[in-house]
CSV table of C-alpha atoms and ligand atoms in Angstrom, one decimal:
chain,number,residue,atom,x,y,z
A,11,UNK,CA,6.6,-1.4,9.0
A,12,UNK,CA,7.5,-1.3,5.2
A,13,UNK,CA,5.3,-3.6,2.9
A,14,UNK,CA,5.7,-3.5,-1.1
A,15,UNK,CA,2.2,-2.6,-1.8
A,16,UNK,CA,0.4,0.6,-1.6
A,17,UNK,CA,-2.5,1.2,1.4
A,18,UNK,CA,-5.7,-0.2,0.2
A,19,UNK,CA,-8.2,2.5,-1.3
A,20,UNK,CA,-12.0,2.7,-2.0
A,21,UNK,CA,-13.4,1.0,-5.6
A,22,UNK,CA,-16.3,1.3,-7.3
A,23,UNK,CA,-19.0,-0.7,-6.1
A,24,UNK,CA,-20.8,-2.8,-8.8
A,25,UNK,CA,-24.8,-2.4,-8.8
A,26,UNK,CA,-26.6,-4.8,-6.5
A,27,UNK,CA,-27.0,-8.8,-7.5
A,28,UNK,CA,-30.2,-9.8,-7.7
A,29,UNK,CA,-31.7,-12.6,-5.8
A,30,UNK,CA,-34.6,-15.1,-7.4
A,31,UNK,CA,-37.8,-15.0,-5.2
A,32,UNK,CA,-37.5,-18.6,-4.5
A,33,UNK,CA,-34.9,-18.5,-2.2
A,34,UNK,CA,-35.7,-17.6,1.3
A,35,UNK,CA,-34.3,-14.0,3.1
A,36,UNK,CA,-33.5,-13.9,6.3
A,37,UNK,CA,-36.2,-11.2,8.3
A,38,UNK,CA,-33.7,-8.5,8.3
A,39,UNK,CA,-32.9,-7.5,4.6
A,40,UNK,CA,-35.0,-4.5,3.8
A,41,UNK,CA,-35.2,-3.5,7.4
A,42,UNK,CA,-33.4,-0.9,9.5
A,43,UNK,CA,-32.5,-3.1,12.1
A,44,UNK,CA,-32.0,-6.6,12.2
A,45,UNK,CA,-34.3,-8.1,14.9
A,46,UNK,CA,-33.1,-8.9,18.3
A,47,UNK,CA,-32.7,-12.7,18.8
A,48,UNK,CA,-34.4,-13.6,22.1
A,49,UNK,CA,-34.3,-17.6,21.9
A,50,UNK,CA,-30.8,-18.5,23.3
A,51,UNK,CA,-27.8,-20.4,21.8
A,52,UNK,CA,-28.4,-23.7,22.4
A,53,UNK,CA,-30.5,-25.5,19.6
A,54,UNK,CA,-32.1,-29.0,18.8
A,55,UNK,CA,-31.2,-31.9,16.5
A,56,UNK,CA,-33.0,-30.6,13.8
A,57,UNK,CA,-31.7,-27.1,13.9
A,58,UNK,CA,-28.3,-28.0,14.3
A,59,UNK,CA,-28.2,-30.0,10.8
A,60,UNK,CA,-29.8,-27.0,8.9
A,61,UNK,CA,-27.1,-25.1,10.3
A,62,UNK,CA,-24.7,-27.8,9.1
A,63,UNK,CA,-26.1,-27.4,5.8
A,64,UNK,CA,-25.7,-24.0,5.5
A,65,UNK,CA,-22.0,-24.2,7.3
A,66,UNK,CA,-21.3,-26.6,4.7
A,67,UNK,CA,-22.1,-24.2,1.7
A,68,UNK,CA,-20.2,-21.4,3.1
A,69,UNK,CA,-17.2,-23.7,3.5
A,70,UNK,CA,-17.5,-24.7,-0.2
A,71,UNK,CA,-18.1,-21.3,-1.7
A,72,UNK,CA,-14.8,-20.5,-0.1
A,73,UNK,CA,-13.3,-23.4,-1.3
A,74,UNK,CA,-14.4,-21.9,-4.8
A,75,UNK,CA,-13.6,-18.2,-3.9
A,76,UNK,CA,-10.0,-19.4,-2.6
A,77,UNK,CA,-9.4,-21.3,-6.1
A,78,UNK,CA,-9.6,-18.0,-7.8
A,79,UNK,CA,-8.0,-15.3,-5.0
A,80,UNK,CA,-5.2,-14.3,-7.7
A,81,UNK,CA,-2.7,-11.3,-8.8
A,82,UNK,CA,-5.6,-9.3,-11.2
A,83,UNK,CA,-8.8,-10.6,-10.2
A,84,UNK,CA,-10.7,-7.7,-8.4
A,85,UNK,CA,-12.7,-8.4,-5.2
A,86,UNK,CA,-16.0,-7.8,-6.8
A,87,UNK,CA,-15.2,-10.8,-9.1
A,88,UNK,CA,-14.9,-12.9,-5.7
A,89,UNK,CA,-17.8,-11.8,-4.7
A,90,UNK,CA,-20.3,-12.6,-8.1
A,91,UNK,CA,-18.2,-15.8,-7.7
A,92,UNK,CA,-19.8,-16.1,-3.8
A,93,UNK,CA,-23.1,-14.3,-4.8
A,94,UNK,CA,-23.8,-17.3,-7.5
A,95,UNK,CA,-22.3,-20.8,-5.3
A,96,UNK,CA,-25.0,-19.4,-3.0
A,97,UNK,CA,-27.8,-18.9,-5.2
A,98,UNK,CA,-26.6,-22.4,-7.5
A,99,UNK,CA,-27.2,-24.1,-3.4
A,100,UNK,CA,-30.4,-22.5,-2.3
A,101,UNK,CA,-28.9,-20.5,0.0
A,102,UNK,CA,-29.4,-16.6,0.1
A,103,UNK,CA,-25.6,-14.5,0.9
A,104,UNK,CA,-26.8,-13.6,4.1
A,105,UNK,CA,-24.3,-10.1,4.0
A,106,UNK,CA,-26.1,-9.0,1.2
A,107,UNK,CA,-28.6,-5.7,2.9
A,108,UNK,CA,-27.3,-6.7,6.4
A,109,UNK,CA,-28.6,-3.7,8.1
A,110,UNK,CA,-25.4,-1.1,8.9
A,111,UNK,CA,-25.4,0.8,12.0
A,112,UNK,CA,-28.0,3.9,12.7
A,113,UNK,CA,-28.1,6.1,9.5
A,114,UNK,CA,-25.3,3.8,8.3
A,115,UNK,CA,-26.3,1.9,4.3
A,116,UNK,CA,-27.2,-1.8,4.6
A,117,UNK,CA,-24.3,-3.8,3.3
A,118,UNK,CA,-24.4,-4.2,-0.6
A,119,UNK,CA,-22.4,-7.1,-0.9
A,120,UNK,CA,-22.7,-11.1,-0.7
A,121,UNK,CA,-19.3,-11.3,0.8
A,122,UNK,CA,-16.8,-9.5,2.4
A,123,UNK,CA,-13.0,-9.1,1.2
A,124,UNK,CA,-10.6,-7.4,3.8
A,125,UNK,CA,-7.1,-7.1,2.1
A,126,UNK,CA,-3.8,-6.8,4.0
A,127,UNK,CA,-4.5,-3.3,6.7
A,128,UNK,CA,-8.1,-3.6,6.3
A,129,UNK,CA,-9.2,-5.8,9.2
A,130,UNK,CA,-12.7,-7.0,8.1
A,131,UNK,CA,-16.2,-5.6,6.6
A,132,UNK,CA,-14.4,-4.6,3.3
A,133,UNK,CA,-16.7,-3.9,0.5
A,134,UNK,CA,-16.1,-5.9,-2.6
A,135,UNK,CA,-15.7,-3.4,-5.0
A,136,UNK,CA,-13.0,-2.3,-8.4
A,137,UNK,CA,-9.7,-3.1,-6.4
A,138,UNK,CA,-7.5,-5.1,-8.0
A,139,UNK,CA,-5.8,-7.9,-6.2
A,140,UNK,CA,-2.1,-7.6,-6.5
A,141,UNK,CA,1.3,-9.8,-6.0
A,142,UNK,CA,1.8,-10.9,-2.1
A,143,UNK,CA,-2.0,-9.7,-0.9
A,144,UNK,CA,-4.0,-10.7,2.0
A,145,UNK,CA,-7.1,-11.6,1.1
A,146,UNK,CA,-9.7,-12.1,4.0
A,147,UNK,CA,-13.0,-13.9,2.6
A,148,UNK,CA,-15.8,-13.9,4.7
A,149,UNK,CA,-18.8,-15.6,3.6
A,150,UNK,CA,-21.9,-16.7,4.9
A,151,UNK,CA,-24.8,-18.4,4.1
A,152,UNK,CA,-28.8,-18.7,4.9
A,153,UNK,CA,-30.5,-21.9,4.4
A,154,UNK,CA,-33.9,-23.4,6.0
A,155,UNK,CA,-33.5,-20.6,8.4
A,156,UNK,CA,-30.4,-20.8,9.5
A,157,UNK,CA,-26.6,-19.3,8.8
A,158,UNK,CA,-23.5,-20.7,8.7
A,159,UNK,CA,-20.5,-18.1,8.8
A,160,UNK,CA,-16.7,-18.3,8.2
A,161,UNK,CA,-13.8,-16.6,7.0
A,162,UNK,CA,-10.6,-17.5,5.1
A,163,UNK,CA,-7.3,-15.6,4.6
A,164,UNK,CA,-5.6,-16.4,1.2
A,165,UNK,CA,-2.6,-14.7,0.0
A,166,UNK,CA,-2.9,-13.9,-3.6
A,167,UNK,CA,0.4,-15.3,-5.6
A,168,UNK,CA,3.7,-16.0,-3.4
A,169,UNK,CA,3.5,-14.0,-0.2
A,170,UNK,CA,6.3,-12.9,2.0
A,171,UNK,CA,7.4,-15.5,4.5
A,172,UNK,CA,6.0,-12.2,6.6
A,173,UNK,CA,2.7,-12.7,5.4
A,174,UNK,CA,2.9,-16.3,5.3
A,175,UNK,CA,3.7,-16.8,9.3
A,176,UNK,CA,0.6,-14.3,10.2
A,177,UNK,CA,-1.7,-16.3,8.2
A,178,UNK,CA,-0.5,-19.6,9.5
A,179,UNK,CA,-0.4,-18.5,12.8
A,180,UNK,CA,-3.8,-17.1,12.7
A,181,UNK,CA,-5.5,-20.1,11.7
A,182,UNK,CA,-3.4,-21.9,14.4
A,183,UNK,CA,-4.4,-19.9,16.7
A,184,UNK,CA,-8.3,-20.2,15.3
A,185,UNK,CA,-8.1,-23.8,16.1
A,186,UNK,CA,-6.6,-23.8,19.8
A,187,UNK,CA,-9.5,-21.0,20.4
A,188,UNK,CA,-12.3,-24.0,18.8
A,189,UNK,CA,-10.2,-27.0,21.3
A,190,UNK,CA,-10.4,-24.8,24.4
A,191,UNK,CA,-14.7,-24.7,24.0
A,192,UNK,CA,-15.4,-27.5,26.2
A,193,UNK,CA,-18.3,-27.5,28.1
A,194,UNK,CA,-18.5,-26.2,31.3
A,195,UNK,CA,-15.5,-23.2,31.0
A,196,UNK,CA,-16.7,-20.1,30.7
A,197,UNK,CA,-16.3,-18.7,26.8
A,198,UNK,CA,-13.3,-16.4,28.0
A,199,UNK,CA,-11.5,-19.1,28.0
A,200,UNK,CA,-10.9,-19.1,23.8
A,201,UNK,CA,-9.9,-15.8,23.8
A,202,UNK,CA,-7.3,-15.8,26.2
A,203,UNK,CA,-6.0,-19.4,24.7
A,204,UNK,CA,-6.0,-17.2,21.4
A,205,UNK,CA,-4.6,-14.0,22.6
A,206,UNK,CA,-1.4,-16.0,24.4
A,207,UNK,CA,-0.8,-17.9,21.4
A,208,UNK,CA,-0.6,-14.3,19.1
A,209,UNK,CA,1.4,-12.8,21.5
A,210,UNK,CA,4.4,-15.5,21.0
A,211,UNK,CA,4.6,-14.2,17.6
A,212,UNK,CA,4.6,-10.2,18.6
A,213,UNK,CA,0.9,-10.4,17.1
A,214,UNK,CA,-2.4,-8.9,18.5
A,215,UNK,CA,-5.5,-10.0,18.6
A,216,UNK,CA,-8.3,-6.9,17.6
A,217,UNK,CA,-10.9,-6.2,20.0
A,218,UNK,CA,-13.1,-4.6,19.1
A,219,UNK,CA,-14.6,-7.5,16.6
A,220,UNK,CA,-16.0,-10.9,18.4
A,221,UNK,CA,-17.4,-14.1,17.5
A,222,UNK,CA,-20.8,-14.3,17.9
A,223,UNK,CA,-23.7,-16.6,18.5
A,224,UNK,CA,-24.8,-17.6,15.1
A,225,UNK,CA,-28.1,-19.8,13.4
A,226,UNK,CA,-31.6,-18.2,13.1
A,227,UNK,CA,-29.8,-15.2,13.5
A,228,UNK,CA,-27.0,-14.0,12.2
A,229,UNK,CA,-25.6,-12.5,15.3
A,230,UNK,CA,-27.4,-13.4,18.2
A,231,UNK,CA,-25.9,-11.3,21.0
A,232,UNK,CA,-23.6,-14.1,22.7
A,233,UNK,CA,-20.2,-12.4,22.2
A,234,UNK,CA,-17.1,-14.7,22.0
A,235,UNK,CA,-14.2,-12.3,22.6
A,236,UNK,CA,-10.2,-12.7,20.9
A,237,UNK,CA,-8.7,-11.7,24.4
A,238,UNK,CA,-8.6,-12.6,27.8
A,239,UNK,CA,-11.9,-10.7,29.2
A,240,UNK,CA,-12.5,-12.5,31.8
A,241,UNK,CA,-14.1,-11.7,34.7
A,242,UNK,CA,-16.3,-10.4,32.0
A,243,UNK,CA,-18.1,-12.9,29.5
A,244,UNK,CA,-18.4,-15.2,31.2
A,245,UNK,CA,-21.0,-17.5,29.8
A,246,UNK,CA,-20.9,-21.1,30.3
A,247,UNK,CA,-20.2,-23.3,27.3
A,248,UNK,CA,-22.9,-26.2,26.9
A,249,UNK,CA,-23.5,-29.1,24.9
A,250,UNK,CA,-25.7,-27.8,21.9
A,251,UNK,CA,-24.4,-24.2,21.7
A,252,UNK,CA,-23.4,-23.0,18.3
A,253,UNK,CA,-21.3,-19.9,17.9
A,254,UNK,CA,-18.3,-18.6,15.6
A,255,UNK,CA,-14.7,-18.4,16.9
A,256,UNK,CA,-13.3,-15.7,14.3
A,257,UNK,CA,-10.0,-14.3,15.6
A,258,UNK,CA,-7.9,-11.0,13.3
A,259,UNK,CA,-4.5,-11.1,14.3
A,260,UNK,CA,-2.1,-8.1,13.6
A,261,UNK,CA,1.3,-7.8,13.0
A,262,UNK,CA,1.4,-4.1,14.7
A,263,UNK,CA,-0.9,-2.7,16.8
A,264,UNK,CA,-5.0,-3.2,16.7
A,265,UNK,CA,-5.7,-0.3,17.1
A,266,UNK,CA,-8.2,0.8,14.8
A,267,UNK,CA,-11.2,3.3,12.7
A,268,UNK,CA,-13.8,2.5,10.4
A,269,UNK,CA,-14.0,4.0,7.2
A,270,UNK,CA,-16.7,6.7,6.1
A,271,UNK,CA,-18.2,3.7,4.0
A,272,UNK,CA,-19.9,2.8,7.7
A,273,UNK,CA,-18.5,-1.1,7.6
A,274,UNK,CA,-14.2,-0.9,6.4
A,275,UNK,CA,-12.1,-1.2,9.3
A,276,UNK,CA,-8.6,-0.7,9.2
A,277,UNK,CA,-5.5,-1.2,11.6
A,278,UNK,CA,-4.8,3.0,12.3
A,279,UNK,CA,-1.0,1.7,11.5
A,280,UNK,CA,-1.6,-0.2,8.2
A,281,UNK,CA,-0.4,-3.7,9.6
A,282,UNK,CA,-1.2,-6.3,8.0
A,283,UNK,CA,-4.5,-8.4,9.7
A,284,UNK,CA,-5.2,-12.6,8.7
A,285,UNK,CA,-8.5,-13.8,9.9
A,286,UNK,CA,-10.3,-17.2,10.5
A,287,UNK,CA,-13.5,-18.2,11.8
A,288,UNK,CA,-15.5,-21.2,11.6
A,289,UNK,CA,-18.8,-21.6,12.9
A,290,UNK,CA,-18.9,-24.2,15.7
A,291,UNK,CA,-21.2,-26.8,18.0
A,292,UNK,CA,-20.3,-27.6,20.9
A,293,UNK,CA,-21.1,-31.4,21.9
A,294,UNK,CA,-20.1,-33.3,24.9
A,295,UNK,CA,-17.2,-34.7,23.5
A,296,UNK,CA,-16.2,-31.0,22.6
A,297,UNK,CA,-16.4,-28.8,19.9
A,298,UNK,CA,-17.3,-29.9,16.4
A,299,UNK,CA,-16.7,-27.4,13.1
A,300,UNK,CA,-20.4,-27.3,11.1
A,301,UNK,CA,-18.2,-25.3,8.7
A,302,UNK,CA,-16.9,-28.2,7.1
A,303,UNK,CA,-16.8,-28.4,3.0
B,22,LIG,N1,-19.6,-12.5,8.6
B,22,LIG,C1,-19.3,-11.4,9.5
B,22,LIG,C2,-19.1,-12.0,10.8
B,22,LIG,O1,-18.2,-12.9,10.9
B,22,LIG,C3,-20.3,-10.3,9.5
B,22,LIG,C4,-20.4,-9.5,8.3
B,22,LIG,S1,-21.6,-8.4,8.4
B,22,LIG,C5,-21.4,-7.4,7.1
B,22,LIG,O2,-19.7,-11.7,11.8
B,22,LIG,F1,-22.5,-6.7,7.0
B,22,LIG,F2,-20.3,-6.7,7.2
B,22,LIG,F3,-21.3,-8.1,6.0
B,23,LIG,CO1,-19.0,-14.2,12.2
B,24,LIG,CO1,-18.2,-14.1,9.1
């Protein structure tokens, strides 16, 4: 697997943003754990358009993040971009002191950027974004008490055609996951619709990161696997669920290790990864994106 540009390696990560007291934090910043979400996936009226809100912001902020993914820029600029759209809408970056894993460091960050082998959680940090790079954004934000998450791959200046088909692909393969969540299947069902589309193109779809229930808390426990896992997870789809379909597609193997950082992960042969996700209702006509600029 040859690729012009050198393996991605650790910056220097700026000192922490601050956040004004007015706007809200979700219960888990300053904690060691985040606490565990005992109140379902399915929520009413009300709920669902405060996650809309917040869905909303996080699509625009990556609108505004996308505009400036260039040759030069370095990830931390993306992120001080993210940081303020939040802030500028009320909303707090909910990544920002996300609580890591035991004797792991809370994330420092408002967003994460994952370039080309790194497959997501990547710091924003010193690295400079160069020619023909993947650049994974994923952002989310807390309003009213409720998050909205999603994830956008842009390729910084032309791109291979390589690099090009993967990202395309990807988010193809994001949105036949969202059309197969009808309620009444079982949510295996989006992963093995995704994983079938990837493998057409020699791609595969990582593992070992899900989508997630999603709104009071950021990860609620629902997983929504990338593969076909059934008989497993099989939870039934039903109108008023809200989760995140979020598939990484790899051109090589997904195989994969996390950094000593305690949140990079990286494919262990440095191909390349694209990434989608949107966050999602699920009504009785189907699914419906709530991130939606
Ligand atoms: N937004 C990511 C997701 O889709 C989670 C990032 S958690 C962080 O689930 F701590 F790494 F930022
Ligand atoms: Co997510
Ligand atoms: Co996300």
């Amino acid at each position: 697997m040859s690729h012009a540009r050198e393996s991605i390696v650790k910056g220097v990560v700026s000192p922490l943003r601050d956040v004004p007291k007015d706007i809200g934090r979700p219960p888990y910043v300053g904690r060691k754990r985040a606490p565990r979400w005992s109140g379902g996936d399915v929520y009413d009226a009300e709920t669902v358009e405060h996650i809309r809100e917040s869905g909303r912001i996080a699509a625009q902020a990556l609108v505004e993040i996308g505009k400036a993914v260039r040759p030069g820029v370095t990830t931390d600029e993306l992120d001080r971009i993210g940081h303020e759209f939040c802030l500028d809408h009320g909303a707090y970056p909910s990544t920002l002191g996300y609580p890591g894993a035991a004797g792991r460091p809370p994330f420092p960050k408002s967003l994460c950027t994952s370039i080309n082998e790194v497959i997501c959680h990547g710091i924003p940090d010193s690295t400079v974004i160069e020619e023909g790079d993947i650049v994974k954004v994923d952002l989310t934000a807390y309003k009213n008490g409720v998050h909205g998450d999603n994830c956008a791959s842009f390729i910084a200046g032309e791109g291979s055609d390589r690099a090009k088909q993967l990202v395309e692909v990807t988010h193809e393969a994001m949105m036949r996951g969202i059309k197969a969540a009808v309620p009444g299947r079982q949510v295996n069902v989006i992963g093995r619709v995704i994983e079938k589309y990837a493998a057409r193109f020699g791609y595969e779809s990582v593992r070992s990161y899900t989508g997630h229930g999603v709104g009071p808390a950021f990860h609620t426990g629902l997983v929504i696997p990338h593969y076909d896992a059934a008989p497993y997870h099989d939870d039934v789809i039903e109108v008023g669920m809200v989760f995140t379909v979020e598939p990484m597609l790899v051109d090589g193997s997904e195989e994969n290790h996390e950094w000593n950082d305690g949140w990079t992960v990286v494919t262990d042969d440095g191909g390349w990864v694209a990434q989608f996700e949107n966050t999602i209702l699920i009504t009785e006509d189907g699914p419906e994106v709530l991130t939606a600029p």
